[in-house]
């Protein structure tokens, strides 16, 4: 690492001590952020960490809805994120007012709303329960059989859970722009170039891509799958930050990024807005902070805590 970057890391670690802060980072963050974080994980693991931390400040290196989830679970803590513009196309595809209008237009369905964690605090406040890609099957299976489920906002994750559980659900038509960029052609091509490699895909990928996968799972489960598999090489069909964690924790095996039709790998433009400089600045200034109106936060906490209880 160049001397300037080493200085920056030292500065961040100093500020972290002064602030009594914890640094949480999603698996899609850059390698340099992952390497200095206290915990790196998927949305489910990060939610557990945010709920149990004793720190005064949570510096959340991920995207906005992840920082919001931390604030929902730890309202007395200061939650800062490096860049307020780190949003999520999937979360944006289901605004809370549109969901409320849809539910009001279909009272006969008396929907039980399961919201994937990639959504705003406003949507979490409306939902009955939250899920992540790591526990979606469990959450759906624990829903009373006589209830109509509305699954929001990811149609691909929802379809995958329906395939796995056999449970019929109505699906909100949202998606993640990163994962729908992987195509049947782009993945079939790399698979034919590396016939011995296992294809591991995130459930936000389309049905056509999931059909080509040897394993479909959350980012956290990818680590265990690749570690336990007898295969030596893997094509990882998700955001490219995942490769850093896999190479670090499963040394000696080969990891290839899943390509799109245009690029050799795929970055989430929101996740990659975070930098070491912005992390240093947010710890120094304690800005930008996540704020949520208490009337929304307390309702959202009910659905997030229900998920955590069902996931233990
Ligand atoms: P995971 O919960 O599997 O980490 O996924 C989060 C996400 O944003 C996927 O695009
Ligand atoms: Fe949202 Fe997709 Fe980025 Fe995940 S990868 S944060 S779902 S835009």
mmCIF file of C-alpha atoms and ligand atoms in Angstrom:
data_model
loop_
_atom_site.group_PDB
_atom_site.id
_atom_site.type_symbol
_atom_site.label_atom_id
_atom_site.label_comp_id
_atom_site.label_asym_id
_atom_site.label_seq_id
_atom_site.Cartn_x
_atom_site.Cartn_y
_atom_site.Cartn_z
ATOM 1 C CA UNK A 1 0.000 0.000 0.000
ATOM 2 C CA UNK A 2 1.423 3.488 -0.876
ATOM 3 C CA UNK A 3 2.538 5.653 2.101
ATOM 4 C CA UNK A 4 -0.342 8.140 1.619
ATOM 5 C CA UNK A 5 -2.895 5.327 1.825
ATOM 6 C CA UNK A 6 -1.182 3.891 4.931
ATOM 7 C CA UNK A 7 -1.426 7.336 6.569
ATOM 8 C CA UNK A 8 -5.101 7.518 5.685
ATOM 9 C CA UNK A 9 -5.750 4.097 7.196
ATOM 10 C CA UNK A 10 -3.924 5.189 10.393
ATOM 11 C CA UNK A 11 -6.019 8.371 10.494
ATOM 12 C CA UNK A 12 -9.249 6.338 10.155
ATOM 13 C CA UNK A 13 -8.202 3.909 12.892
ATOM 14 C CA UNK A 14 -7.301 6.836 15.202
ATOM 15 C CA UNK A 15 -10.655 8.518 14.596
ATOM 16 C CA UNK A 16 -12.397 5.217 15.162
ATOM 17 C CA UNK A 17 -10.790 4.953 18.631
ATOM 18 C CA UNK A 18 -11.557 8.588 19.509
ATOM 19 C CA UNK A 19 -15.209 8.214 18.479
ATOM 20 C CA UNK A 20 -15.644 4.735 19.968
ATOM 21 C CA UNK A 21 -16.881 3.755 16.503
ATOM 22 C CA UNK A 22 -17.372 0.454 14.759
ATOM 23 C CA UNK A 23 -16.823 0.187 10.993
ATOM 24 C CA UNK A 24 -19.235 -2.163 9.227
ATOM 25 C CA UNK A 25 -18.670 -2.949 5.544
ATOM 26 C CA UNK A 26 -20.720 -4.843 2.995
ATOM 27 C CA UNK A 27 -19.092 -7.532 0.847
ATOM 28 C CA UNK A 28 -19.354 -5.205 -2.181
ATOM 29 C CA UNK A 29 -17.067 -2.525 -0.737
ATOM 30 C CA UNK A 30 -13.594 -1.952 -2.174
ATOM 31 C CA UNK A 31 -10.803 -4.167 -0.839
ATOM 32 C CA UNK A 32 -9.171 -1.316 1.075
ATOM 33 C CA UNK A 33 -12.403 -0.581 2.969
ATOM 34 C CA UNK A 34 -13.049 -4.275 3.656
ATOM 35 C CA UNK A 35 -9.501 -4.654 5.015
ATOM 36 C CA UNK A 36 -9.908 -2.033 7.746
ATOM 37 C CA UNK A 37 -13.525 -2.773 8.703
ATOM 38 C CA UNK A 38 -14.371 -4.424 12.036
ATOM 39 C CA UNK A 39 -16.889 -6.636 10.308
ATOM 40 C CA UNK A 40 -17.464 -7.470 6.631
ATOM 41 C CA UNK A 41 -20.578 -9.360 5.651
ATOM 42 C CA UNK A 42 -23.922 -9.648 3.920
ATOM 43 C CA UNK A 43 -27.058 -7.702 4.782
ATOM 44 C CA UNK A 44 -28.148 -10.239 7.401
ATOM 45 C CA UNK A 45 -24.803 -10.424 9.212
ATOM 46 C CA UNK A 46 -24.479 -6.639 9.156
ATOM 47 C CA UNK A 47 -27.967 -6.245 10.665
ATOM 48 C CA UNK A 48 -27.043 -8.546 13.562
ATOM 49 C CA UNK A 49 -23.817 -6.591 14.143
ATOM 50 C CA UNK A 50 -25.663 -3.244 14.049
ATOM 51 C CA UNK A 51 -28.188 -4.544 16.588
ATOM 52 C CA UNK A 52 -25.603 -5.801 19.074
ATOM 53 C CA UNK A 53 -22.746 -3.279 18.902
ATOM 54 C CA UNK A 54 -21.640 -1.435 22.057
ATOM 55 C CA UNK A 55 -20.001 1.345 20.020
ATOM 56 C CA UNK A 56 -21.308 4.946 20.163
ATOM 57 C CA UNK A 57 -20.908 5.488 16.424
ATOM 58 C CA UNK A 58 -21.613 3.114 13.532
ATOM 59 C CA UNK A 59 -19.753 4.024 10.326
ATOM 60 C CA UNK A 60 -21.632 2.025 7.707
ATOM 61 C CA UNK A 61 -19.792 1.383 4.458
ATOM 62 C CA UNK A 62 -22.515 0.106 2.171
ATOM 63 C CA UNK A 63 -25.553 1.863 0.769
ATOM 64 C CA UNK A 64 -28.195 4.112 2.315
ATOM 65 C CA UNK A 65 -30.795 1.443 3.182
ATOM 66 C CA UNK A 66 -28.108 -0.474 5.110
ATOM 67 C CA UNK A 67 -27.268 2.598 7.193
ATOM 68 C CA UNK A 68 -30.994 3.061 7.775
ATOM 69 C CA UNK A 69 -31.338 -0.526 8.974
ATOM 70 C CA UNK A 70 -28.540 0.110 11.486
ATOM 71 C CA UNK A 71 -30.335 3.252 12.748
ATOM 72 C CA UNK A 72 -33.667 1.395 12.933
ATOM 73 C CA UNK A 73 -32.044 -1.190 15.206
ATOM 74 C CA UNK A 74 -29.794 1.170 17.194
ATOM 75 C CA UNK A 75 -31.644 4.503 17.398
ATOM 76 C CA UNK A 76 -29.529 5.906 20.235
ATOM 77 C CA UNK A 77 -26.325 5.514 18.216
ATOM 78 C CA UNK A 78 -24.904 7.939 15.710
ATOM 79 C CA UNK A 79 -24.962 6.245 12.283
ATOM 80 C CA UNK A 80 -22.792 7.833 9.597
ATOM 81 C CA UNK A 81 -22.269 6.791 5.995
ATOM 82 C CA UNK A 82 -19.391 7.970 3.793
ATOM 83 C CA UNK A 83 -21.623 9.198 0.939
ATOM 84 C CA UNK A 84 -25.301 10.168 1.177
ATOM 85 C CA UNK A 85 -25.699 9.499 -2.561
ATOM 86 C CA UNK A 86 -24.992 5.794 -2.125
ATOM 87 C CA UNK A 87 -28.522 4.657 -2.929
ATOM 88 C CA UNK A 88 -29.843 1.472 -4.528
ATOM 89 C CA UNK A 89 -31.802 1.020 -7.787
ATOM 90 C CA UNK A 90 -33.715 -1.870 -6.245
ATOM 91 C CA UNK A 91 -34.804 0.145 -3.208
ATOM 92 C CA UNK A 92 -35.803 3.036 -5.527
ATOM 93 C CA UNK A 93 -38.051 0.718 -7.532
ATOM 94 C CA UNK A 94 -40.502 0.499 -4.610
ATOM 95 C CA UNK A 95 -41.287 3.915 -3.079
ATOM 96 C CA UNK A 96 -43.277 3.688 0.197
ATOM 97 C CA UNK A 97 -46.187 5.797 -1.139
ATOM 98 C CA UNK A 98 -46.570 3.537 -4.213
ATOM 99 C CA UNK A 99 -46.617 0.456 -1.987
ATOM 100 C CA UNK A 100 -49.211 2.055 0.321
ATOM 101 C CA UNK A 101 -51.375 2.943 -2.726
ATOM 102 C CA UNK A 102 -51.099 -0.615 -4.072
ATOM 103 C CA UNK A 103 -52.163 -2.125 -0.742
ATOM 104 C CA UNK A 104 -55.050 0.332 -0.432
ATOM 105 C CA UNK A 105 -56.195 -0.648 -3.950
ATOM 106 C CA UNK A 106 -56.265 -4.377 -3.044
ATOM 107 C CA UNK A 107 -57.944 -4.675 0.367
ATOM 108 C CA UNK A 108 -59.539 -8.008 -0.652
ATOM 109 C CA UNK A 109 -56.080 -9.628 -0.669
ATOM 110 C CA UNK A 110 -55.292 -8.694 2.941
ATOM 111 C CA UNK A 111 -51.630 -9.038 1.971
ATOM 112 C CA UNK A 112 -48.867 -10.194 4.297
ATOM 113 C CA UNK A 113 -45.996 -8.006 3.050
ATOM 114 C CA UNK A 114 -42.505 -9.501 3.019
ATOM 115 C CA UNK A 115 -39.949 -6.837 2.142
ATOM 116 C CA UNK A 116 -36.437 -7.679 1.058
ATOM 117 C CA UNK A 117 -34.072 -5.598 3.188
ATOM 118 C CA UNK A 118 -33.053 -3.590 0.077
ATOM 119 C CA UNK A 119 -35.828 -1.046 0.654
ATOM 120 C CA UNK A 120 -36.360 2.256 2.463
ATOM 121 C CA UNK A 121 -37.327 2.678 6.129
ATOM 122 C CA UNK A 122 -40.764 3.797 4.864
ATOM 123 C CA UNK A 123 -41.290 0.442 3.122
ATOM 124 C CA UNK A 124 -39.968 -1.438 6.167
ATOM 125 C CA UNK A 125 -42.550 0.426 8.276
ATOM 126 C CA UNK A 126 -45.361 -0.886 6.035
ATOM 127 C CA UNK A 127 -44.029 -4.464 5.781
ATOM 128 C CA UNK A 128 -45.015 -7.271 8.143
ATOM 129 C CA UNK A 129 -41.547 -8.779 8.072
ATOM 130 C CA UNK A 130 -38.174 -8.176 6.396
ATOM 131 C CA UNK A 131 -35.954 -10.771 4.755
ATOM 132 C CA UNK A 132 -32.494 -10.894 3.211
ATOM 133 C CA UNK A 133 -31.208 -13.191 0.496
ATOM 134 C CA UNK A 134 -29.666 -15.263 3.324
ATOM 135 C CA UNK A 135 -32.952 -16.033 5.107
ATOM 136 C CA UNK A 136 -35.719 -15.395 2.528
ATOM 137 C CA UNK A 137 -36.764 -19.058 2.315
ATOM 138 C CA UNK A 138 -37.036 -19.374 6.091
ATOM 139 C CA UNK A 139 -39.097 -16.176 6.361
ATOM 140 C CA UNK A 140 -41.486 -17.227 3.576
ATOM 141 C CA UNK A 141 -41.868 -20.719 5.048
ATOM 142 C CA UNK A 142 -42.749 -19.277 8.446
ATOM 143 C CA UNK A 143 -45.616 -17.193 6.990
ATOM 144 C CA UNK A 144 -49.097 -18.576 7.825
ATOM 145 C CA UNK A 145 -50.358 -20.717 4.908
ATOM 146 C CA UNK A 146 -53.694 -18.895 4.715
ATOM 147 C CA UNK A 147 -52.143 -15.467 3.986
ATOM 148 C CA UNK A 148 -51.579 -13.954 0.532
ATOM 149 C CA UNK A 149 -47.956 -12.845 0.346
ATOM 150 C CA UNK A 150 -46.850 -9.708 -1.456
ATOM 151 C CA UNK A 151 -43.065 -9.866 -1.904
ATOM 152 C CA UNK A 152 -41.298 -6.530 -2.527
ATOM 153 C CA UNK A 153 -39.239 -5.130 -4.213
ATOM 154 C CA UNK A 154 -37.109 -7.757 -6.027
ATOM 155 C CA UNK A 155 -38.975 -9.853 -8.588
ATOM 156 C CA UNK A 156 -35.966 -12.132 -9.219
ATOM 157 C CA UNK A 157 -35.288 -12.972 -5.582
ATOM 158 C CA UNK A 158 -39.050 -13.429 -5.122
ATOM 159 C CA UNK A 159 -39.262 -15.810 -8.096
ATOM 160 C CA UNK A 160 -36.281 -17.802 -6.792
ATOM 161 C CA UNK A 161 -37.913 -18.174 -3.354
ATOM 162 C CA UNK A 162 -41.145 -19.338 -5.015
ATOM 163 C CA UNK A 163 -39.164 -21.975 -6.955
ATOM 164 C CA UNK A 164 -37.418 -23.167 -3.779
ATOM 165 C CA UNK A 165 -40.416 -23.184 -1.416
ATOM 166 C CA UNK A 166 -43.318 -23.863 -3.794
ATOM 167 C CA UNK A 167 -45.167 -20.992 -2.080
ATOM 168 C CA UNK A 168 -47.155 -18.742 -4.426
ATOM 169 C CA UNK A 169 -46.511 -15.025 -3.925
ATOM 170 C CA UNK A 170 -47.401 -11.827 -5.746
ATOM 171 C CA UNK A 171 -44.177 -10.074 -6.769
ATOM 172 C CA UNK A 172 -43.403 -6.370 -6.959
ATOM 173 C CA UNK A 173 -41.722 -5.746 -10.340
ATOM 174 C CA UNK A 174 -38.433 -4.266 -9.109
ATOM 175 C CA UNK A 175 -34.883 -5.384 -9.779
ATOM 176 C CA UNK A 176 -31.211 -4.603 -9.202
ATOM 177 C CA UNK A 177 -29.584 -3.008 -12.219
ATOM 178 C CA UNK A 178 -26.246 -4.734 -11.453
ATOM 179 C CA UNK A 179 -27.592 -8.282 -11.329
ATOM 180 C CA UNK A 180 -29.936 -8.028 -14.322
ATOM 181 C CA UNK A 181 -26.931 -6.965 -16.426
ATOM 182 C CA UNK A 182 -25.604 -10.537 -16.289
ATOM 183 C CA UNK A 183 -27.180 -12.387 -19.223
ATOM 184 C CA UNK A 184 -27.597 -15.983 -20.299
ATOM 185 C CA UNK A 185 -25.127 -15.298 -23.143
ATOM 186 C CA UNK A 186 -22.463 -13.599 -21.005
ATOM 187 C CA UNK A 187 -22.501 -16.390 -18.379
ATOM 188 C CA UNK A 188 -22.782 -19.258 -20.897
ATOM 189 C CA UNK A 189 -19.724 -17.839 -22.687
ATOM 190 C CA UNK A 190 -17.463 -17.732 -19.612
ATOM 191 C CA UNK A 191 -18.728 -21.131 -18.502
ATOM 192 C CA UNK A 192 -17.720 -22.676 -21.824
ATOM 193 C CA UNK A 193 -14.262 -21.059 -21.492
ATOM 194 C CA UNK A 194 -13.855 -22.517 -17.963
ATOM 195 C CA UNK A 195 -15.726 -25.846 -18.016
ATOM 196 C CA UNK A 196 -14.323 -26.971 -14.632
ATOM 197 C CA UNK A 197 -15.402 -23.834 -12.788
ATOM 198 C CA UNK A 198 -18.577 -23.811 -10.679
ATOM 199 C CA UNK A 199 -20.983 -20.957 -11.376
ATOM 200 C CA UNK A 200 -22.162 -19.232 -8.187
ATOM 201 C CA UNK A 201 -24.919 -16.625 -8.659
ATOM 202 C CA UNK A 202 -26.789 -14.201 -6.413
ATOM 203 C CA UNK A 203 -30.586 -14.702 -6.368
ATOM 204 C CA UNK A 204 -31.080 -11.149 -7.676
ATOM 205 C CA UNK A 205 -29.939 -12.540 -11.068
ATOM 206 C CA UNK A 206 -32.591 -13.372 -13.675
ATOM 207 C CA UNK A 207 -34.121 -16.834 -14.074
ATOM 208 C CA UNK A 208 -32.125 -17.381 -17.300
ATOM 209 C CA UNK A 209 -28.854 -16.787 -15.435
ATOM 210 C CA UNK A 210 -29.880 -18.778 -12.347
ATOM 211 C CA UNK A 211 -30.541 -21.767 -14.624
ATOM 212 C CA UNK A 212 -26.817 -21.803 -15.511
ATOM 213 C CA UNK A 213 -25.678 -21.682 -11.879
ATOM 214 C CA UNK A 214 -24.369 -24.586 -9.809
ATOM 215 C CA UNK A 215 -25.271 -22.651 -6.666
ATOM 216 C CA UNK A 216 -27.561 -19.667 -6.001
ATOM 217 C CA UNK A 217 -27.040 -17.969 -2.642
ATOM 218 C CA UNK A 218 -26.451 -14.798 -0.631
ATOM 219 C CA UNK A 219 -23.015 -13.203 -0.636
ATOM 220 C CA UNK A 220 -22.186 -14.681 2.802
ATOM 221 C CA UNK A 221 -23.147 -18.194 1.772
ATOM 222 C CA UNK A 222 -20.871 -17.866 -1.278
ATOM 223 C CA UNK A 223 -17.864 -17.905 1.068
ATOM 224 C CA UNK A 224 -18.908 -21.190 2.719
ATOM 225 C CA UNK A 225 -19.907 -22.798 -0.583
ATOM 226 C CA UNK A 226 -16.556 -22.036 -2.264
ATOM 227 C CA UNK A 227 -14.588 -23.100 0.829
ATOM 228 C CA UNK A 228 -16.412 -26.432 1.180
ATOM 229 C CA UNK A 229 -16.593 -27.307 -2.514
ATOM 230 C CA UNK A 230 -14.048 -29.720 -3.996
ATOM 231 C CA UNK A 231 -13.897 -27.471 -7.090
ATOM 232 C CA UNK A 232 -10.811 -25.304 -7.553
ATOM 233 C CA UNK A 233 -12.302 -22.456 -9.576
ATOM 234 C CA UNK A 234 -15.503 -20.453 -9.450
ATOM 235 C CA UNK A 235 -17.329 -17.911 -11.607
ATOM 236 C CA UNK A 236 -18.873 -15.403 -9.198
ATOM 237 C CA UNK A 237 -22.018 -13.854 -10.652
ATOM 238 C CA UNK A 238 -22.551 -10.865 -8.426
ATOM 239 C CA UNK A 239 -20.998 -7.450 -7.737
ATOM 240 C CA UNK A 240 -17.218 -7.522 -8.162
ATOM 241 C CA UNK A 241 -16.351 -6.516 -4.551
ATOM 242 C CA UNK A 242 -17.230 -10.074 -3.531
ATOM 243 C CA UNK A 243 -14.065 -11.336 -5.209
ATOM 244 C CA UNK A 244 -11.828 -9.595 -2.657
ATOM 245 C CA UNK A 245 -13.412 -11.390 0.283
ATOM 246 C CA UNK A 246 -13.384 -14.760 -1.492
ATOM 247 C CA UNK A 247 -9.706 -14.488 -2.496
ATOM 248 C CA UNK A 248 -8.791 -13.497 1.058
ATOM 249 C CA UNK A 249 -10.815 -16.126 2.911
ATOM 250 C CA UNK A 250 -10.503 -19.017 0.469
ATOM 251 C CA UNK A 251 -6.832 -18.818 -0.559
ATOM 252 C CA UNK A 252 -5.470 -21.172 -3.175
ATOM 253 C CA UNK A 253 -8.670 -21.296 -5.247
ATOM 254 C CA UNK A 254 -9.415 -19.275 -8.400
ATOM 255 C CA UNK A 255 -12.249 -16.767 -8.578
ATOM 256 C CA UNK A 256 -13.415 -15.242 -11.846
ATOM 257 C CA UNK A 257 -15.910 -12.374 -11.972
ATOM 258 C CA UNK A 258 -19.148 -12.999 -13.833
ATOM 259 C CA UNK A 259 -19.053 -10.832 -16.991
ATOM 260 C CA UNK A 260 -21.878 -8.827 -18.555
ATOM 261 C CA UNK A 261 -22.291 -8.444 -22.319
ATOM 262 C CA UNK A 262 -20.222 -5.251 -22.122
ATOM 263 C CA UNK A 263 -17.718 -5.687 -19.253
ATOM 264 C CA UNK A 264 -15.468 -8.351 -17.742
ATOM 265 C CA UNK A 265 -17.076 -7.760 -14.326
ATOM 266 C CA UNK A 266 -19.798 -5.613 -12.788
ATOM 267 C CA UNK A 267 -19.551 -2.882 -10.132
ATOM 268 C CA UNK A 268 -22.443 -1.321 -8.212
ATOM 269 C CA UNK A 269 -22.023 2.397 -8.849
ATOM 270 C CA UNK A 270 -23.640 3.183 -5.474
ATOM 271 C CA UNK A 271 -21.462 0.843 -3.405
ATOM 272 C CA UNK A 272 -18.367 2.171 -5.116
ATOM 273 C CA UNK A 273 -19.117 5.797 -4.176
ATOM 274 C CA UNK A 274 -17.534 5.040 -0.790
ATOM 275 C CA UNK A 275 -13.809 5.741 -0.502
ATOM 276 C CA UNK A 276 -11.236 5.788 2.314
ATOM 277 C CA UNK A 277 -11.208 9.622 2.168
ATOM 278 C CA UNK A 278 -14.974 9.833 2.593
ATOM 279 C CA UNK A 279 -14.843 7.287 5.423
ATOM 280 C CA UNK A 280 -12.201 9.413 7.188
ATOM 281 C CA UNK A 281 -14.310 12.556 6.670
ATOM 282 C CA UNK A 282 -17.521 11.029 8.009
ATOM 283 C CA UNK A 283 -15.732 9.813 11.158
ATOM 284 C CA UNK A 284 -14.119 13.219 11.633
ATOM 285 C CA UNK A 285 -17.264 15.340 11.050
ATOM 286 C CA UNK A 286 -19.868 12.791 12.130
ATOM 287 C CA UNK A 287 -21.661 13.714 8.910
ATOM 288 C CA UNK A 288 -23.583 12.673 6.881
ATOM 289 C CA UNK A 289 -25.785 11.062 9.529
ATOM 290 C CA UNK A 290 -28.786 8.800 9.023
ATOM 291 C CA UNK A 291 -31.935 10.335 10.537
ATOM 292 C CA UNK A 292 -35.362 8.661 10.533
ATOM 293 C CA UNK A 293 -38.619 10.075 11.916
ATOM 294 C CA UNK A 294 -39.459 8.116 15.086
ATOM 295 C CA UNK A 295 -42.993 7.320 13.836
ATOM 296 C CA UNK A 296 -41.459 5.457 10.860
ATOM 297 C CA UNK A 297 -38.448 4.010 12.690
ATOM 298 C CA UNK A 298 -40.482 2.338 15.444
ATOM 299 C CA UNK A 299 -42.788 0.641 12.896
ATOM 300 C CA UNK A 300 -39.813 -0.425 10.769
ATOM 301 C CA UNK A 301 -38.086 -1.842 13.850
ATOM 302 C CA UNK A 302 -40.995 -4.253 14.413
ATOM 303 C CA UNK A 303 -40.592 -5.850 10.971
ATOM 304 C CA UNK A 304 -36.776 -5.951 11.140
ATOM 305 C CA UNK A 305 -36.763 -7.484 14.649
ATOM 306 C CA UNK A 306 -39.317 -10.081 13.526
ATOM 307 C CA UNK A 307 -36.814 -11.094 10.848
ATOM 308 C CA UNK A 308 -33.939 -11.292 13.350
ATOM 309 C CA UNK A 309 -36.023 -13.469 15.704
ATOM 310 C CA UNK A 310 -36.997 -15.820 12.857
ATOM 311 C CA UNK A 311 -33.335 -16.038 11.718
ATOM 312 C CA UNK A 312 -31.708 -17.106 14.996
HETATM 313 P P1 LIG B 1 -26.543 -9.777 0.319
HETATM 314 O O1 LIG B 1 -27.563 -9.661 1.402
HETATM 315 O O2 LIG B 1 -26.489 -11.155 -0.274
HETATM 316 O O3 LIG B 1 -25.223 -9.315 0.801
HETATM 317 O O4 LIG B 1 -26.975 -8.811 -0.896
HETATM 318 C C1 LIG B 1 -27.106 -7.439 -0.737
HETATM 319 C C2 LIG B 1 -27.217 -6.736 -2.018
HETATM 320 O O5 LIG B 1 -27.302 -5.525 -2.100
HETATM 321 C C3 LIG B 1 -27.233 -7.540 -3.228
HETATM 322 O O6 LIG B 1 -27.226 -6.712 -4.348
HETATM 323 FE FE1 LIG B 2 -28.759 -2.096 -4.790
HETATM 324 FE FE2 LIG B 2 -28.015 -3.721 -6.717
HETATM 325 FE FE3 LIG B 2 -26.236 -2.061 -5.664
HETATM 326 FE FE4 LIG B 2 -27.139 -4.182 -4.236
HETATM 327 S S1 LIG B 2 -25.907 -4.225 -6.084
HETATM 328 S S2 LIG B 2 -26.905 -2.074 -3.520
HETATM 329 S S3 LIG B 2 -29.276 -4.271 -4.947
HETATM 330 S S4 LIG B 2 -28.077 -1.474 -6.822
#
